[in-house]
Amino acid sequence: MFVRSKWVVVCLIALVMILSIGIVINGAKKITIRVWYPDELGIKPKYVDQAAAAFRKDFPNVNLEIRRFKMPPRDFKTKLLLALGSGEGPDVIHFSGGSNIAEFADAGYIVPLDKYVNSWPDWSQYPDAVKGGVTYEGHVYAIPYGLDMRWLYYNKNIFRAVGLPVPWQPKSWNDIINAAIVIKERAPDKIPFALYAGVAGSGGTLAHAFLPLFYGAGGKLYDSKTGKWIVDSPAYRKTLEFYREVFLKYKLSPQEVMTLPKPWTTMRRKIGTGELGILYEGGWVYGGYIHNLGLEKARETVGYAMMPSEHGKFFFTIGGSGTVWYVCSQSKHPELAWEYIKRFNSKEIVAHINIEDPHPVARMDSASLPEFQAQKYLVDCTNALKYAKFPPLQPELTKVTYRIQLLTSRVASGELTIDDAMKKYISEMKSDLGADKVEIVK
Amino acid sequence: MGKRYRNASYPHQNECDIVRRSRYLFWGFLPAGILIVLFFITPAIWGVYSSMTNMALVGKAARHLQFIGFQNYLKLITDSAFFTAIMNSVKYVVGGAIIGQFLLGLGLALLLEYTEKKGIKGGNVVYGFVMLAWLTPALVSGFEWGAMYDYYYGTLNNILKLLGLSKINWLGKTPMLAVIIANIWQGTAFSMMVFDSALKTIPVELYEAAKMDGASHWQSIRYITLPLIKNIAIIDLINITMVTFGVFLMIMAITNGGPGMKTTTLSLYAYRAAFENYRIGYGCSIAMVLLAINLIFGFTYLKVLKKIS
């Protein structure tokens, strides 16, 4: 009896010791902050690491875990959302802003950063327009560092060879079509113009093709007064007529933009290699030309112009808050997550990353650095932003983008007439958003 | 030990044997049963449930999951893109699976059988090449065909160029035909393999007897081969129909569903709804319709089999 009791006591003591050791080990375990970011080009890791080094210096007891996803943004978004949906998301998210801010905020994936930015002196360096681009329902949800804008790129060698003016600034849509016709006639082995359409064009179909035309025709996609999406207006018809002329009437843009898995990769490259005449694309694409051709050769080869409105009454670009940083609501230590974001968005890192991956800077003091001012291209980008028009930052934009992708491709492929394509679009938008959420402007 | 009763039909079998056999069967089938429940039945039930919710990965619906009954299905009725996708799926399955894979697979199997009987060599090499296409992953095959069809650098257009002919915009002009050909190329091997096995089960004596009765080669096929392989043919049809309805990776790699909606099939449309537009509930409702169409095809095949039997 005594022997048995002794063994019971020994076992109990052993159990208590094991549990205590476990508690001590668990208690001593470092706090971990996980940072997820997508990067295909390999420009960002250097800067992410610089911010990480600064963070680790200030928080030596915090384990900072950085994970780079070498994949296109669309794939990253799916991966990220599945992780967030299953409660396995990181602490800090790096992803494009725009409508994602509204979608993520509505889903409860990200937290408002008001209390952090209010006590951050550097926030005063961000212009109100930039702050507005990351504000949703009165709260700041994201911190931008490099902004988006777009150019109408053209290959100067092709232009010179066919007798078109260099530098070139089209005054109207007709100027663009006429230039493409000249290329088609005088350089038949070149692709005159690439206009994104369809689902294949991904976000580019909206921001790099449809919107520059639609806004240029005086269109409005979302009525903020009524809170409704405009699903039919003269601007829609004019935009689709432009598509019809480019794809079907004059056959200036290849159908491949609607079938290639990543048409933007192909078309961006072709502008640089002199196989494509004209392309509307992101301002950051120029960084690829500098990287591949060198600064001087890039200047000689690739030109850029502002997008004209239909009849040249104004010139503009499509703007955006670019890639931004979010603090994930699943983070157990949002204040530490914020500390990482703060260190990435320093004056120096913001200036240097945007020199290497050309974007207008989000904070004004970065733009004042001499090395930034020395880059003519970046100064031009920053100036162009004064004339920027933005996509509506509404949570339904993903659904609307998809329907616009279908709309453009139905016309561009000749599958439907403009009228029939519009009928389908209106019916699909009513189905997706609700009949009370859409309106028609005559 | 209780009293044992002899089974009149099976004199060596008694109740204990039956119980023992049932136990063996139960334990034998259990692992497969668990896998089927885990990986087929549970996701199917989850799919049915999800199709009746507003489940989404973004927006307010991601935070507030709601049971919405048949609302997703009602939305499908007003979604014209959905009907285009149904038509595309039917075209793709009829062209790719029913006409292409099935007939070509049967033809190849008959040809292989014929060459074997005649002692013509090379049948195995052909078999091997056809199998290679089947073994290639769908995504890889898709990129291969994309490279073949490419307007600027594609193999097909380079051949045309060498022959002095002008280029053809394969994916722009005939996108559905292009993806159907790619599907036939990849899927034919399965039908060929199934029919080849079926043909080997037909006793040679039947053909010899027919030959002695003066039957021609075609008559042998018509009155001996085809009736004897019809059951296998239906199984093959059910299988290739279901597999082809579910194909989307290959289409995604070749045409990305375009141009326009011309090659967007139901499975691709469901994928887009769920993982590109992040509307999981809506995507599941499309998948359920796809399942229903598959069942209709399956029951039709079985009915036809019953009729011709």
Short mmCIF file of N, CA and C in Angstrom, two decimals, chain A residues 74 77-78 81-82 103-109 137 191 199-200 251 254-256 258-261 270 275 398-399 402-403 406 409-410 413 415 424 427-428 431-432, chain B residues 56-60 62-63 75 78-81 84 143 150-153 169 171-173 252-256 258-262 269 272 275-279 282:
data_model
loop_
_atom_site.label_atom_id
_atom_site.label_comp_id
_atom_site.label_asym_id
_atom_site.label_seq_id
_atom_site.Cartn_x
_atom_site.Cartn_y
_atom_site.Cartn_z
N ARG A 74 -3.02 38.68 -58.25
CA ARG A 74 -4.31 37.99 -58.20
C ARG A 74 -4.19 36.66 -57.44
N LYS A 77 -3.70 37.33 -53.80
CA LYS A 77 -4.94 37.74 -53.13
C LYS A 77 -5.77 36.51 -52.74
N THR A 78 -5.87 35.55 -53.65
CA THR A 78 -6.63 34.33 -53.36
C THR A 78 -6.01 33.61 -52.16
N LEU A 81 -6.65 35.65 -48.97
CA LEU A 81 -8.04 35.60 -48.51
C LEU A 81 -8.39 34.25 -47.90
N LEU A 82 -7.86 33.19 -48.50
CA LEU A 82 -8.13 31.87 -47.94
C LEU A 82 -7.50 31.74 -46.56
N GLU A 103 -13.20 46.27 -49.47
CA GLU A 103 -13.54 44.84 -49.38
C GLU A 103 -12.96 44.21 -48.12
N PHE A 104 -11.70 44.53 -47.83
CA PHE A 104 -11.04 43.94 -46.66
C PHE A 104 -11.65 44.49 -45.36
N ALA A 105 -11.93 45.80 -45.37
CA ALA A 105 -12.50 46.42 -44.16
C ALA A 105 -13.88 45.85 -43.88
N ASP A 106 -14.70 45.74 -44.92
CA ASP A 106 -16.05 45.19 -44.74
C ASP A 106 -15.99 43.74 -44.24
N ALA A 107 -14.99 43.02 -44.69
CA ALA A 107 -14.86 41.62 -44.28
C ALA A 107 -14.30 41.49 -42.87
N GLY A 108 -13.79 42.62 -42.34
CA GLY A 108 -13.21 42.59 -41.00
C GLY A 108 -11.81 42.03 -40.97
N TYR A 109 -11.11 42.05 -42.10
CA TYR A 109 -9.76 41.50 -42.15
C TYR A 109 -8.70 42.50 -41.67
N GLU A 137 -14.98 54.92 -45.13
CA GLU A 137 -16.00 55.22 -44.11
C GLU A 137 -15.40 55.99 -42.93
N ILE A 191 2.78 45.06 -84.14
CA ILE A 191 1.42 45.17 -83.59
C ILE A 191 1.18 46.66 -83.36
N VAL A 199 -11.51 38.99 -69.38
CA VAL A 199 -11.06 38.53 -68.07
C VAL A 199 -9.54 38.34 -68.08
N ALA A 200 -9.01 37.95 -69.24
CA ALA A 200 -7.56 37.71 -69.33
C ALA A 200 -6.77 38.95 -68.94
N LYS A 251 -8.88 46.48 -86.94
CA LYS A 251 -8.03 45.35 -86.52
C LYS A 251 -6.64 45.82 -86.08
N PRO A 254 -4.46 42.99 -81.23
CA PRO A 254 -4.59 41.54 -81.45
C PRO A 254 -5.61 40.91 -80.49
N GLN A 255 -6.31 39.90 -81.00
CA GLN A 255 -7.28 39.17 -80.17
C GLN A 255 -6.56 38.45 -79.02
N GLU A 256 -5.26 38.26 -79.17
CA GLU A 256 -4.50 37.52 -78.14
C GLU A 256 -4.56 38.18 -76.77
N MET A 258 -6.99 38.83 -75.31
CA MET A 258 -8.13 38.22 -74.61
C MET A 258 -7.93 36.74 -74.37
N THR A 259 -6.82 36.18 -74.86
CA THR A 259 -6.63 34.74 -74.68
C THR A 259 -5.32 34.38 -73.97
N LEU A 260 -4.36 35.28 -73.98
CA LEU A 260 -3.09 34.96 -73.30
C LEU A 260 -3.31 34.86 -71.80
N PRO A 261 -2.59 33.96 -71.12
CA PRO A 261 -2.78 33.86 -69.66
C PRO A 261 -2.41 35.16 -68.93
N LYS A 270 6.75 43.69 -75.39
CA LYS A 270 6.77 44.01 -76.81
C LYS A 270 6.99 45.50 -77.08
N GLU A 275 8.18 45.56 -80.84
CA GLU A 275 7.21 44.76 -81.61
C GLU A 275 5.81 45.35 -81.53
N THR A 398 -14.93 44.81 -57.34
CA THR A 398 -14.45 43.54 -57.90
C THR A 398 -15.52 42.92 -58.81
N LYS A 399 -16.77 42.94 -58.33
CA LYS A 399 -17.88 42.39 -59.14
C LYS A 399 -18.05 43.21 -60.41
N TYR A 402 -15.38 42.57 -63.03
CA TYR A 402 -15.60 41.33 -63.76
C TYR A 402 -16.62 41.53 -64.87
N ARG A 403 -17.69 42.24 -64.57
CA ARG A 403 -18.73 42.46 -65.59
C ARG A 403 -18.20 43.35 -66.71
N LEU A 406 -16.17 41.24 -69.05
CA LEU A 406 -17.02 40.50 -69.99
C LEU A 406 -17.58 41.42 -71.07
N SER A 409 -14.94 42.31 -73.69
CA SER A 409 -14.53 41.20 -74.56
C SER A 409 -15.65 40.76 -75.49
N ARG A 410 -16.89 40.92 -75.05
CA ARG A 410 -18.00 40.54 -75.92
C ARG A 410 -18.04 41.42 -77.16
N SER A 413 -14.45 40.85 -79.23
CA SER A 413 -14.35 39.58 -79.96
C SER A 413 -15.39 39.47 -81.07
N GLU A 415 -18.45 38.93 -80.48
CA GLU A 415 -19.46 37.98 -80.02
C GLU A 415 -20.84 38.63 -80.01
N LYS A 424 -26.91 42.73 -71.89
CA LYS A 424 -26.44 41.67 -70.99
C LYS A 424 -25.76 42.27 -69.76
N SER A 427 -28.30 43.65 -67.33
CA SER A 427 -29.00 42.56 -66.64
C SER A 427 -28.08 41.89 -65.61
N GLU A 428 -26.82 41.68 -65.96
CA GLU A 428 -25.89 41.03 -65.03
C GLU A 428 -25.58 41.92 -63.82
N SER A 431 -28.42 41.80 -61.52
CA SER A 431 -28.42 40.52 -60.81
C SER A 431 -27.35 40.50 -59.71
N ASP A 432 -26.16 41.04 -60.02
CA ASP A 432 -25.05 41.00 -59.06
C ASP A 432 -25.22 41.98 -57.91
N ALA B 56 -18.64 34.32 -48.88
CA ALA B 56 -17.73 35.08 -49.75
C ALA B 56 -16.41 35.28 -49.02
N LEU B 57 -15.38 35.59 -49.76
CA LEU B 57 -14.07 35.82 -49.14
C LEU B 57 -13.80 37.30 -48.91
N VAL B 58 -14.61 38.16 -49.51
CA VAL B 58 -14.43 39.60 -49.29
C VAL B 58 -15.78 40.26 -49.00
N GLY B 59 -15.71 41.49 -48.56
CA GLY B 59 -16.93 42.26 -48.32
C GLY B 59 -17.67 41.82 -47.06
N LYS B 60 -18.82 42.44 -46.86
CA LYS B 60 -19.59 42.18 -45.63
C LYS B 60 -20.00 40.71 -45.49
N ALA B 62 -18.34 38.17 -46.07
CA ALA B 62 -17.26 37.37 -45.48
C ALA B 62 -17.37 37.36 -43.96
N ARG B 63 -17.94 38.42 -43.41
CA ARG B 63 -18.06 38.52 -41.96
C ARG B 63 -19.41 37.96 -41.47
N LYS B 75 -30.45 33.86 -58.96
CA LYS B 75 -29.54 34.79 -59.62
C LYS B 75 -28.98 34.17 -60.89
N THR B 78 -30.97 34.72 -64.00
CA THR B 78 -30.89 36.03 -64.66
C THR B 78 -29.47 36.36 -65.14
N ASP B 79 -28.55 35.43 -64.94
CA ASP B 79 -27.16 35.66 -65.34
C ASP B 79 -26.93 35.09 -66.74
N SER B 80 -26.90 35.98 -67.73
CA SER B 80 -26.78 35.49 -69.11
C SER B 80 -25.43 34.82 -69.37
N ALA B 81 -24.40 35.26 -68.64
CA ALA B 81 -23.07 34.64 -68.81
C ALA B 81 -23.13 33.17 -68.40
N THR B 84 -24.43 31.19 -71.30
CA THR B 84 -23.37 31.07 -72.32
C THR B 84 -22.39 29.97 -71.89
N PHE B 143 -0.37 24.70 -71.85
CA PHE B 143 0.68 25.63 -72.30
C PHE B 143 1.30 25.17 -73.62
N ASP B 150 -0.22 29.94 -80.82
CA ASP B 150 0.15 31.36 -80.72
C ASP B 150 0.26 32.01 -82.11
N TYR B 151 -0.35 33.16 -82.22
CA TYR B 151 -0.41 33.82 -83.54
C TYR B 151 0.96 34.26 -84.02
N TYR B 152 1.77 34.80 -83.10
CA TYR B 152 3.05 35.39 -83.51
C TYR B 152 4.17 34.36 -83.61
N TYR B 153 4.27 33.50 -82.58
CA TYR B 153 5.42 32.58 -82.55
C TYR B 153 4.99 31.12 -82.57
N ASN B 169 -5.35 33.19 -87.21
CA ASN B 169 -5.57 33.56 -85.81
C ASN B 169 -6.42 32.46 -85.15
N LEU B 171 -6.74 31.16 -82.15
CA LEU B 171 -7.49 31.39 -80.90
C LEU B 171 -8.51 32.51 -81.02
N GLY B 172 -8.32 33.37 -82.01
CA GLY B 172 -9.27 34.46 -82.22
C GLY B 172 -10.46 34.01 -83.04
N LYS B 173 -10.18 33.22 -84.10
CA LYS B 173 -11.24 32.82 -85.03
C LYS B 173 -11.97 31.55 -84.58
N MET B 252 -8.02 27.31 -69.40
CA MET B 252 -7.44 28.51 -68.79
C MET B 252 -6.06 28.80 -69.40
N ALA B 253 -5.29 27.74 -69.60
CA ALA B 253 -3.94 27.93 -70.13
C ALA B 253 -3.95 28.28 -71.62
N ILE B 254 -4.93 27.78 -72.36
CA ILE B 254 -4.92 28.03 -73.81
C ILE B 254 -5.61 29.36 -74.16
N THR B 255 -6.83 29.55 -73.68
CA THR B 255 -7.59 30.74 -74.10
C THR B 255 -8.01 31.63 -72.93
N ASN B 256 -7.82 31.15 -71.72
CA ASN B 256 -8.24 31.91 -70.55
C ASN B 256 -9.76 32.18 -70.58
N GLY B 258 -11.44 33.02 -73.11
CA GLY B 258 -11.77 34.00 -74.13
C GLY B 258 -11.60 33.47 -75.54
N PRO B 259 -11.62 34.31 -76.55
CA PRO B 259 -11.97 35.73 -76.42
C PRO B 259 -13.45 35.89 -76.09
N GLY B 260 -13.75 36.96 -75.42
CA GLY B 260 -15.12 37.14 -74.93
C GLY B 260 -15.42 36.01 -73.97
N MET B 261 -16.56 35.40 -74.14
CA MET B 261 -16.95 34.27 -73.29
C MET B 261 -16.88 32.98 -74.11
N LYS B 262 -16.23 33.06 -75.27
CA LYS B 262 -16.36 31.98 -76.24
C LYS B 262 -15.88 30.61 -75.76
N TYR B 269 -16.28 29.01 -65.20
CA TYR B 269 -17.13 30.09 -64.68
C TYR B 269 -17.30 29.95 -63.16
N ARG B 272 -14.08 31.02 -61.53
CA ARG B 272 -13.95 32.49 -61.54
C ARG B 272 -14.84 33.11 -60.46
N PHE B 275 -13.13 31.93 -56.94
CA PHE B 275 -11.76 32.28 -56.57
C PHE B 275 -11.19 33.52 -57.26
N GLU B 276 -11.93 34.11 -58.15
CA GLU B 276 -11.47 35.39 -58.72
C GLU B 276 -12.39 36.52 -58.29
N ASN B 277 -13.68 36.18 -58.15
CA ASN B 277 -14.61 37.19 -57.62
C ASN B 277 -14.93 36.93 -56.16
N TYR B 278 -14.42 35.83 -55.64
CA TYR B 278 -14.48 35.50 -54.21
C TYR B 278 -15.91 35.29 -53.70
N ARG B 279 -16.82 34.90 -54.60
CA ARG B 279 -18.20 34.61 -54.18
C ARG B 279 -18.34 33.09 -54.11
N TYR B 282 -21.96 31.58 -54.58
CA TYR B 282 -22.42 31.64 -55.98
C TYR B 282 -21.66 30.60 -56.82
#
